[in-house]
């Protein structure tokens, strides 16, 4: 299991990136929303979509959930 967060600020393409808690690109505390603990990034992105419909896995920490 890993702890996941979603960036509350969209990227320039409108994506809200989903990160693991230990990602080097994890946003600052004020710019992230705690999603919870998931066994895989697919479930985490699904959870993020309840807050931000356009959510996407981070290319660095969750490449298997990243779509470009
Ligand atoms: Zn990341």
PDB file of N, CA, C and O and ligand atoms in Angstrom:
ATOM      1  N   UNK A   1       0.846  -1.196   0.000  1.00  0.00           N
ATOM      2  CA  UNK A   1       0.000   0.000   0.000  1.00  0.00           C
ATOM      3  C   UNK A   1       0.881   1.244   0.000  1.00  0.00           C
ATOM      4  O   UNK A   1       1.976   1.233   0.537  1.00  0.00           O
ATOM      5  N   UNK A   2       0.378   2.275  -0.607  1.00  0.00           N
ATOM      6  CA  UNK A   2       1.094   3.551  -0.614  1.00  0.00           C
ATOM      7  C   UNK A   2       0.080   4.663  -0.357  1.00  0.00           C
ATOM      8  O   UNK A   2      -1.108   4.512  -0.644  1.00  0.00           O
ATOM      9  N   UNK A   3       0.595   5.752   0.218  1.00  0.00           N
ATOM     10  CA  UNK A   3      -0.244   6.931   0.461  1.00  0.00           C
ATOM     11  C   UNK A   3      -0.215   7.798  -0.805  1.00  0.00           C
ATOM     12  O   UNK A   3       0.858   8.029  -1.371  1.00  0.00           O
ATOM     13  N   UNK A   4      -1.372   8.246  -1.223  1.00  0.00           N
ATOM     14  CA  UNK A   4      -1.458   9.056  -2.438  1.00  0.00           C
ATOM     15  C   UNK A   4      -2.084  10.424  -2.155  1.00  0.00           C
ATOM     16  O   UNK A   4      -2.952  10.560  -1.282  1.00  0.00           O
ATOM     17  N   UNK A   5      -1.611  11.385  -2.945  1.00  0.00           N
ATOM     18  CA  UNK A   5      -2.154  12.747  -2.905  1.00  0.00           C
ATOM     19  C   UNK A   5      -2.452  13.178  -4.333  1.00  0.00           C
ATOM     20  O   UNK A   5      -1.826  12.702  -5.280  1.00  0.00           O
ATOM     21  N   UNK A   6      -3.388  14.122  -4.462  1.00  0.00           N
ATOM     22  CA  UNK A   6      -3.611  14.729  -5.771  1.00  0.00           C
ATOM     23  C   UNK A   6      -3.275  16.215  -5.669  1.00  0.00           C
ATOM     24  O   UNK A   6      -3.560  16.859  -4.641  1.00  0.00           O
ATOM     25  N   UNK A   7      -2.670  16.718  -6.722  1.00  0.00           N
ATOM     26  CA  UNK A   7      -2.345  18.146  -6.783  1.00  0.00           C
ATOM     27  C   UNK A   7      -3.640  18.921  -7.010  1.00  0.00           C
ATOM     28  O   UNK A   7      -4.371  18.652  -7.963  1.00  0.00           O
ATOM     29  N   UNK A   8      -3.937  19.879  -6.122  1.00  0.00           N
ATOM     30  CA  UNK A   8      -5.166  20.658  -6.275  1.00  0.00           C
ATOM     31  C   UNK A   8      -5.015  21.714  -7.372  1.00  0.00           C
ATOM     32  O   UNK A   8      -5.998  22.309  -7.784  1.00  0.00           O
ATOM     33  N   UNK A   9      -3.786  21.944  -7.812  1.00  0.00           N
ATOM     34  CA  UNK A   9      -3.543  22.882  -8.899  1.00  0.00           C
ATOM     35  C   UNK A   9      -3.350  22.081 -10.185  1.00  0.00           C
ATOM     36  O   UNK A   9      -2.529  21.171 -10.238  1.00  0.00           O
ATOM     37  N   UNK A  10      -4.078  22.430 -11.215  1.00  0.00           N
ATOM     38  CA  UNK A  10      -3.968  21.712 -12.487  1.00  0.00           C
ATOM     39  C   UNK A  10      -2.670  22.065 -13.204  1.00  0.00           C
ATOM     40  O   UNK A  10      -2.151  23.170 -13.061  1.00  0.00           O
ATOM     41  N   UNK A  11      -2.165  21.111 -13.970  1.00  0.00           N
ATOM     42  CA  UNK A  11      -1.041  21.372 -14.866  1.00  0.00           C
ATOM     43  C   UNK A  11      -1.552  22.241 -16.014  1.00  0.00           C
ATOM     44  O   UNK A  11      -2.760  22.466 -16.149  1.00  0.00           O
ATOM     45  N   UNK A  12      -0.645  22.671 -16.877  1.00  0.00           N
ATOM     46  CA  UNK A  12      -1.056  23.544 -17.990  1.00  0.00           C
ATOM     47  C   UNK A  12      -2.052  22.854 -18.925  1.00  0.00           C
ATOM     48  O   UNK A  12      -2.853  23.503 -19.570  1.00  0.00           O
ATOM     49  N   UNK A  13      -2.013  21.516 -18.960  1.00  0.00           N
ATOM     50  CA  UNK A  13      -2.955  20.786 -19.824  1.00  0.00           C
ATOM     51  C   UNK A  13      -4.259  20.460 -19.104  1.00  0.00           C
ATOM     52  O   UNK A  13      -5.111  19.770 -19.654  1.00  0.00           O
ATOM     53  N   UNK A  14      -4.402  20.913 -17.868  1.00  0.00           N
ATOM     54  CA  UNK A  14      -5.641  20.688 -17.127  1.00  0.00           C
ATOM     55  C   UNK A  14      -5.630  19.460 -16.242  1.00  0.00           C
ATOM     56  O   UNK A  14      -6.572  19.234 -15.485  1.00  0.00           O
ATOM     57  N   UNK A  15      -4.562  18.660 -16.317  1.00  0.00           N
ATOM     58  CA  UNK A  15      -4.477  17.456 -15.491  1.00  0.00           C
ATOM     59  C   UNK A  15      -4.166  17.779 -14.039  1.00  0.00           C
ATOM     60  O   UNK A  15      -3.351  18.663 -13.757  1.00  0.00           O
ATOM     61  N   UNK A  16      -4.802  17.039 -13.144  1.00  0.00           N
ATOM     62  CA  UNK A  16      -4.437  17.071 -11.726  1.00  0.00           C
ATOM     63  C   UNK A  16      -3.611  15.816 -11.473  1.00  0.00           C
ATOM     64  O   UNK A  16      -4.124  14.695 -11.570  1.00  0.00           O
ATOM     65  N   UNK A  17      -2.357  15.991 -11.164  1.00  0.00           N
ATOM     66  CA  UNK A  17      -1.458  14.849 -11.026  1.00  0.00           C
ATOM     67  C   UNK A  17      -1.617  14.157  -9.684  1.00  0.00           C
ATOM     68  O   UNK A  17      -1.718  14.805  -8.640  1.00  0.00           O
ATOM     69  N   UNK A  18      -1.587  12.829  -9.746  1.00  0.00           N
ATOM     70  CA  UNK A  18      -1.685  11.999  -8.542  1.00  0.00           C
ATOM     71  C   UNK A  18      -0.276  11.507  -8.192  1.00  0.00           C
ATOM     72  O   UNK A  18       0.427  10.961  -9.045  1.00  0.00           O
ATOM     73  N   UNK A  19       0.122  11.730  -6.930  1.00  0.00           N
ATOM     74  CA  UNK A  19       1.468  11.378  -6.474  1.00  0.00           C
ATOM     75  C   UNK A  19       1.445  10.462  -5.269  1.00  0.00           C
ATOM     76  O   UNK A  19       0.551  10.546  -4.422  1.00  0.00           O
ATOM     77  N   UNK A  20       2.495   9.649  -5.182  1.00  0.00           N
ATOM     78  CA  UNK A  20       2.744   8.925  -3.938  1.00  0.00           C
ATOM     79  C   UNK A  20       3.351   9.898  -2.942  1.00  0.00           C
ATOM     80  O   UNK A  20       3.974  10.901  -3.325  1.00  0.00           O
ATOM     81  N   UNK A  21       3.219   9.544  -1.656  1.00  0.00           N
ATOM     82  CA  UNK A  21       3.668  10.464  -0.605  1.00  0.00           C
ATOM     83  C   UNK A  21       5.170  10.703  -0.626  1.00  0.00           C
ATOM     84  O   UNK A  21       5.645  11.699  -0.093  1.00  0.00           O
ATOM     85  N   UNK A  22       5.934   9.792  -1.232  1.00  0.00           N
ATOM     86  CA  UNK A  22       7.391   9.964  -1.232  1.00  0.00           C
ATOM     87  C   UNK A  22       7.910  10.484  -2.572  1.00  0.00           C
ATOM     88  O   UNK A  22       9.119  10.476  -2.811  1.00  0.00           O
ATOM     89  N   UNK A  23       7.021  10.955  -3.429  1.00  0.00           N
ATOM     90  CA  UNK A  23       7.461  11.460  -4.739  1.00  0.00           C
ATOM     91  C   UNK A  23       8.201  12.782  -4.583  1.00  0.00           C
ATOM     92  O   UNK A  23       7.812  13.627  -3.785  1.00  0.00           O
ATOM     93  N   UNK A  24       9.253  12.948  -5.388  1.00  0.00           N
ATOM     94  CA  UNK A  24      10.007  14.201  -5.310  1.00  0.00           C
ATOM     95  C   UNK A  24       9.201  15.376  -5.863  1.00  0.00           C
ATOM     96  O   UNK A  24       9.526  16.529  -5.617  1.00  0.00           O
ATOM     97  N   UNK A  25       8.130  15.080  -6.611  1.00  0.00           N
ATOM     98  CA  UNK A  25       7.304  16.148  -7.176  1.00  0.00           C
ATOM     99  C   UNK A  25       6.014  16.361  -6.384  1.00  0.00           C
ATOM    100  O   UNK A  25       5.097  17.037  -6.860  1.00  0.00           O
ATOM    101  N   UNK A  26       5.945  15.759  -5.198  1.00  0.00           N
ATOM    102  CA  UNK A  26       4.765  15.956  -4.348  1.00  0.00           C
ATOM    103  C   UNK A  26       4.574  17.456  -4.085  1.00  0.00           C
ATOM    104  O   UNK A  26       5.515  18.132  -3.681  1.00  0.00           O
ATOM    105  N   UNK A  27       3.375  17.975  -4.344  1.00  0.00           N
ATOM    106  CA  UNK A  27       3.151  19.421  -4.133  1.00  0.00           C
ATOM    107  C   UNK A  27       3.236  19.803  -2.661  1.00  0.00           C
ATOM    108  O   UNK A  27       3.135  18.947  -1.779  1.00  0.00           O
ATOM    109  N   UNK A  28       3.399  21.084  -2.423  1.00  0.00           N
ATOM    110  CA  UNK A  28       3.384  21.596  -1.046  1.00  0.00           C
ATOM    111  C   UNK A  28       2.052  21.264  -0.382  1.00  0.00           C
ATOM    112  O   UNK A  28       1.048  21.062  -1.050  1.00  0.00           O
ATOM    113  N   UNK A  29       2.086  21.267   0.935  1.00  0.00           N
ATOM    114  CA  UNK A  29       0.914  20.875   1.714  1.00  0.00           C
ATOM    115  C   UNK A  29      -0.351  21.642   1.313  1.00  0.00           C
ATOM    116  O   UNK A  29      -1.438  21.089   1.263  1.00  0.00           O
ATOM    117  N   UNK A  30      -0.190  22.944   1.016  1.00  0.00           N
ATOM    118  CA  UNK A  30      -1.367  23.755   0.678  1.00  0.00           C
ATOM    119  C   UNK A  30      -1.878  23.493  -0.736  1.00  0.00           C
ATOM    120  O   UNK A  30      -2.958  23.938  -1.085  1.00  0.00           O
ATOM    121  N   UNK A  31      -1.105  22.775  -1.523  1.00  0.00           N
ATOM    122  CA  UNK A  31      -1.500  22.521  -2.917  1.00  0.00           C
ATOM    123  C   UNK A  31      -1.779  21.055  -3.190  1.00  0.00           C
ATOM    124  O   UNK A  31      -1.708  20.601  -4.332  1.00  0.00           O
ATOM    125  N   UNK A  32      -2.087  20.293  -2.132  1.00  0.00           N
ATOM    126  CA  UNK A  32      -2.368  18.884  -2.360  1.00  0.00           C
ATOM    127  C   UNK A  32      -3.531  18.437  -1.493  1.00  0.00           C
ATOM    128  O   UNK A  32      -3.840  19.049  -0.468  1.00  0.00           O
ATOM    129  N   UNK A  33      -4.182  17.382  -1.944  1.00  0.00           N
ATOM    130  CA  UNK A  33      -5.328  16.828  -1.238  1.00  0.00           C
ATOM    131  C   UNK A  33      -5.017  15.363  -0.940  1.00  0.00           C
ATOM    132  O   UNK A  33      -4.619  14.611  -1.840  1.00  0.00           O
ATOM    133  N   UNK A  34      -5.183  14.977   0.306  1.00  0.00           N
ATOM    134  CA  UNK A  34      -4.937  13.598   0.729  1.00  0.00           C
ATOM    135  C   UNK A  34      -6.009  12.679   0.153  1.00  0.00           C
ATOM    136  O   UNK A  34      -7.203  12.931   0.323  1.00  0.00           O
ATOM    137  N   UNK A  35      -5.589  11.637  -0.532  1.00  0.00           N
ATOM    138  CA  UNK A  35      -6.549  10.698  -1.123  1.00  0.00           C
ATOM    139  C   UNK A  35      -6.738   9.468  -0.249  1.00  0.00           C
ATOM    140  O   UNK A  35      -7.829   8.920  -0.163  1.00  0.00           O
ATOM    141  N   UNK A  36      -5.652   9.017   0.361  1.00  0.00           N
ATOM    142  CA  UNK A  36      -5.724   7.823   1.192  1.00  0.00           C
ATOM    143  C   UNK A  36      -4.657   6.845   0.783  1.00  0.00           C
ATOM    144  O   UNK A  36      -3.738   7.165   0.029  1.00  0.00           O
ATOM    145  N   UNK A  37      -4.798   5.638   1.280  1.00  0.00           N
ATOM    146  CA  UNK A  37      -3.807   4.603   1.035  1.00  0.00           C
ATOM    147  C   UNK A  37      -4.412   3.578   0.090  1.00  0.00           C
ATOM    148  O   UNK A  37      -5.523   3.084   0.291  1.00  0.00           O
ATOM    149  N   UNK A  38      -3.699   3.320  -1.004  1.00  0.00           N
ATOM    150  CA  UNK A  38      -4.188   2.413  -2.041  1.00  0.00           C
ATOM    151  C   UNK A  38      -3.107   1.404  -2.394  1.00  0.00           C
ATOM    152  O   UNK A  38      -1.918   1.676  -2.263  1.00  0.00           O
ATOM    153  N   UNK A  39      -3.524   0.240  -2.878  1.00  0.00           N
ATOM    154  CA  UNK A  39      -2.564  -0.794  -3.260  1.00  0.00           C
ATOM    155  C   UNK A  39      -2.014  -0.557  -4.661  1.00  0.00           C
ATOM    156  O   UNK A  39      -1.013  -1.151  -5.047  1.00  0.00           O
ATOM    157  N   UNK A  40      -2.659   0.307  -5.427  1.00  0.00           N
ATOM    158  CA  UNK A  40      -2.142   0.611  -6.768  1.00  0.00           C
ATOM    159  C   UNK A  40      -2.592   2.001  -7.182  1.00  0.00           C
ATOM    160  O   UNK A  40      -3.555   2.562  -6.624  1.00  0.00           O
ATOM    161  N   UNK A  41      -1.888   2.559  -8.181  1.00  0.00           N
ATOM    162  CA  UNK A  41      -2.171   3.938  -8.578  1.00  0.00           C
ATOM    163  C   UNK A  41      -3.489   4.058  -9.336  1.00  0.00           C
ATOM    164  O   UNK A  41      -4.093   5.129  -9.351  1.00  0.00           O
ATOM    165  N   UNK A  42      -3.949   2.969  -9.939  1.00  0.00           N
ATOM    166  CA  UNK A  42      -5.217   3.045 -10.676  1.00  0.00           C
ATOM    167  C   UNK A  42      -6.366   3.396  -9.730  1.00  0.00           C
ATOM    168  O   UNK A  42      -7.203   4.249 -10.037  1.00  0.00           O
ATOM    169  N   UNK A  43      -6.393   2.754  -8.568  1.00  0.00           N
ATOM    170  CA  UNK A  43      -7.430   3.060  -7.587  1.00  0.00           C
ATOM    171  C   UNK A  43      -7.273   4.488  -7.069  1.00  0.00           C
ATOM    172  O   UNK A  43      -8.258   5.186  -6.808  1.00  0.00           O
ATOM    173  N   UNK A  44      -6.020   4.929  -6.926  1.00  0.00           N
ATOM    174  CA  UNK A  44      -5.767   6.285  -6.439  1.00  0.00           C
ATOM    175  C   UNK A  44      -6.266   7.323  -7.437  1.00  0.00           C
ATOM    176  O   UNK A  44      -6.917   8.306  -7.064  1.00  0.00           O
ATOM    177  N   UNK A  45      -5.996   7.089  -8.724  1.00  0.00           N
ATOM    178  CA  UNK A  45      -6.457   8.033  -9.752  1.00  0.00           C
ATOM    179  C   UNK A  45      -7.986   8.041  -9.792  1.00  0.00           C
ATOM    180  O   UNK A  45      -8.619   9.093  -9.933  1.00  0.00           O
ATOM    181  N   UNK A  46      -8.580   6.851  -9.633  1.00  0.00           N
ATOM    182  CA  UNK A  46     -10.036   6.769  -9.608  1.00  0.00           C
ATOM    183  C   UNK A  46     -10.586   7.614  -8.456  1.00  0.00           C
ATOM    184  O   UNK A  46     -11.565   8.344  -8.613  1.00  0.00           O
ATOM    185  N   UNK A  47      -9.934   7.521  -7.295  1.00  0.00           N
ATOM    186  CA  UNK A  47     -10.355   8.316  -6.142  1.00  0.00           C
ATOM    187  C   UNK A  47     -10.180   9.802  -6.399  1.00  0.00           C
ATOM    188  O   UNK A  47     -11.012  10.623  -5.998  1.00  0.00           O
ATOM    189  N   UNK A  48      -9.097  10.155  -7.067  1.00  0.00           N
ATOM    190  CA  UNK A  48      -8.829  11.563  -7.363  1.00  0.00           C
ATOM    191  C   UNK A  48      -9.886  12.137  -8.285  1.00  0.00           C
ATOM    192  O   UNK A  48     -10.254  13.315  -8.184  1.00  0.00           O
ATOM    193  N   UNK A  49     -10.406  11.294  -9.174  1.00  0.00           N
ATOM    194  CA  UNK A  49     -11.398  11.773 -10.143  1.00  0.00           C
ATOM    195  C   UNK A  49     -12.717  12.166  -9.491  1.00  0.00           C
ATOM    196  O   UNK A  49     -13.513  12.885 -10.084  1.00  0.00           O
ATOM    197  N   UNK A  50     -12.939  11.695  -8.268  1.00  0.00           N
ATOM    198  CA  UNK A  50     -14.138  12.134  -7.546  1.00  0.00           C
ATOM    199  C   UNK A  50     -14.009  13.610  -7.177  1.00  0.00           C
ATOM    200  O   UNK A  50     -15.003  14.287  -6.931  1.00  0.00           O
ATOM    201  N   UNK A  51     -12.778  14.111  -7.097  1.00  0.00           N
ATOM    202  CA  UNK A  51     -12.536  15.520  -6.782  1.00  0.00           C
ATOM    203  C   UNK A  51     -12.242  16.325  -8.043  1.00  0.00           C
ATOM    204  O   UNK A  51     -12.740  17.431  -8.220  1.00  0.00           O
ATOM    205  N   UNK A  52     -11.401  15.742  -8.900  1.00  0.00           N
ATOM    206  CA  UNK A  52     -11.000  16.416 -10.143  1.00  0.00           C
ATOM    207  C   UNK A  52     -11.159  15.416 -11.284  1.00  0.00           C
ATOM    208  O   UNK A  52     -10.349  14.500 -11.423  1.00  0.00           O
ATOM    209  N   UNK A  53     -12.210  15.581 -12.094  1.00  0.00           N
ATOM    210  CA  UNK A  53     -12.472  14.614 -13.167  1.00  0.00           C
ATOM    211  C   UNK A  53     -11.267  14.391 -14.084  1.00  0.00           C
ATOM    212  O   UNK A  53     -11.077  13.284 -14.590  1.00  0.00           O
ATOM    213  N   UNK A  54     -10.477  15.436 -14.287  1.00  0.00           N
ATOM    214  CA  UNK A  54      -9.293  15.271 -15.145  1.00  0.00           C
ATOM    215  C   UNK A  54      -8.062  15.035 -14.274  1.00  0.00           C
ATOM    216  O   UNK A  54      -7.244  15.929 -14.058  1.00  0.00           O
ATOM    217  N   UNK A  55      -7.948  13.827 -13.747  1.00  0.00           N
ATOM    218  CA  UNK A  55      -6.793  13.445 -12.932  1.00  0.00           C
ATOM    219  C   UNK A  55      -5.950  12.462 -13.711  1.00  0.00           C
ATOM    220  O   UNK A  55      -6.455  11.701 -14.529  1.00  0.00           O
ATOM    221  N   UNK A  56      -4.643  12.474 -13.413  1.00  0.00           N
ATOM    222  CA  UNK A  56      -3.715  11.636 -14.168  1.00  0.00           C
ATOM    223  C   UNK A  56      -2.565  11.249 -13.247  1.00  0.00           C
ATOM    224  O   UNK A  56      -2.159  12.030 -12.378  1.00  0.00           O
ATOM    225  N   UNK A  57      -2.034  10.052 -13.440  1.00  0.00           N
ATOM    226  CA  UNK A  57      -0.901   9.616 -12.635  1.00  0.00           C
ATOM    227  C   UNK A  57       0.349  10.415 -12.960  1.00  0.00           C
ATOM    228  O   UNK A  57       0.574  10.791 -14.102  1.00  0.00           O
ATOM    229  N   UNK A  58       1.163  10.657 -11.938  1.00  0.00           N
ATOM    230  CA  UNK A  58       2.437  11.353 -12.132  1.00  0.00           C
ATOM    231  C   UNK A  58       3.379  10.481 -12.957  1.00  0.00           C
ATOM    232  O   UNK A  58       3.512   9.283 -12.692  1.00  0.00           O
ATOM    233  N   UNK A  59       4.069  11.080 -13.922  1.00  0.00           N
ATOM    234  CA  UNK A  59       4.966  10.321 -14.784  1.00  0.00           C
ATOM    235  C   UNK A  59       6.166   9.791 -14.018  1.00  0.00           C
ATOM    236  O   UNK A  59       6.752   8.780 -14.390  1.00  0.00           O
ATOM    237  N   UNK A  60       6.522  10.446 -12.909  1.00  0.00           N
ATOM    238  CA  UNK A  60       7.714  10.048 -12.162  1.00  0.00           C
ATOM    239  C   UNK A  60       7.424   8.913 -11.178  1.00  0.00           C
ATOM    240  O   UNK A  60       8.122   7.912 -11.151  1.00  0.00           O
ATOM    241  N   UNK A  61       6.368   9.057 -10.368  1.00  0.00           N
ATOM    242  CA  UNK A  61       6.130   8.060  -9.322  1.00  0.00           C
ATOM    243  C   UNK A  61       5.065   7.041  -9.702  1.00  0.00           C
ATOM    244  O   UNK A  61       4.990   5.988  -9.077  1.00  0.00           O
ATOM    245  N   UNK A  62       4.231   7.348 -10.688  1.00  0.00           N
ATOM    246  CA  UNK A  62       3.156   6.431 -11.079  1.00  0.00           C
ATOM    247  C   UNK A  62       3.078   6.324 -12.592  1.00  0.00           C
ATOM    248  O   UNK A  62       2.017   6.562 -13.186  1.00  0.00           O
ATOM    249  N   UNK A  63       4.192   5.970 -13.239  1.00  0.00           N
ATOM    250  CA  UNK A  63       4.202   5.970 -14.718  1.00  0.00           C
ATOM    251  C   UNK A  63       3.179   5.017 -15.323  1.00  0.00           C
ATOM    252  O   UNK A  63       2.677   5.270 -16.421  1.00  0.00           O
ATOM    253  N   UNK A  64       2.843   3.929 -14.602  1.00  0.00           N
ATOM    254  CA  UNK A  64       1.870   2.979 -15.160  1.00  0.00           C
ATOM    255  C   UNK A  64       0.456   3.563 -15.180  1.00  0.00           C
ATOM    256  O   UNK A  64      -0.426   3.003 -15.814  1.00  0.00           O
ATOM    257  N   UNK A  65       0.267   4.696 -14.492  1.00  0.00           N
ATOM    258  CA  UNK A  65      -1.034   5.353 -14.486  1.00  0.00           C
ATOM    259  C   UNK A  65      -0.988   6.689 -15.220  1.00  0.00           C
ATOM    260  O   UNK A  65      -1.939   7.465 -15.160  1.00  0.00           O
ATOM    261  N   UNK A  66       0.129   6.963 -15.861  1.00  0.00           N
ATOM    262  CA  UNK A  66       0.275   8.233 -16.559  1.00  0.00           C
ATOM    263  C   UNK A  66      -0.126   8.093 -18.010  1.00  0.00           C
ATOM    264  O   UNK A  66       0.373   7.217 -18.711  1.00  0.00           O
ATOM    265  N   UNK A  67      -1.040   8.931 -18.449  1.00  0.00           N
ATOM    266  CA  UNK A  67      -1.380   8.982 -19.870  1.00  0.00           C
ATOM    267  C   UNK A  67      -1.080  10.388 -20.353  1.00  0.00           C
ATOM    268  O   UNK A  67      -1.266  11.356 -19.618  1.00  0.00           O
ATOM    269  N   UNK A  68      -0.583  10.470 -21.562  1.00  0.00           N
ATOM    270  CA  UNK A  68      -0.224  11.803 -22.078  1.00  0.00           C
ATOM    271  C   UNK A  68      -1.197  12.208 -23.185  1.00  0.00           C
ATOM    272  O   UNK A  68      -2.030  11.427 -23.586  1.00  0.00           O
TER     273      UNK A  68
HETATM  274 ZN1  LIG B   1       4.778  11.878  -8.447  1.00  0.00          ZN
END
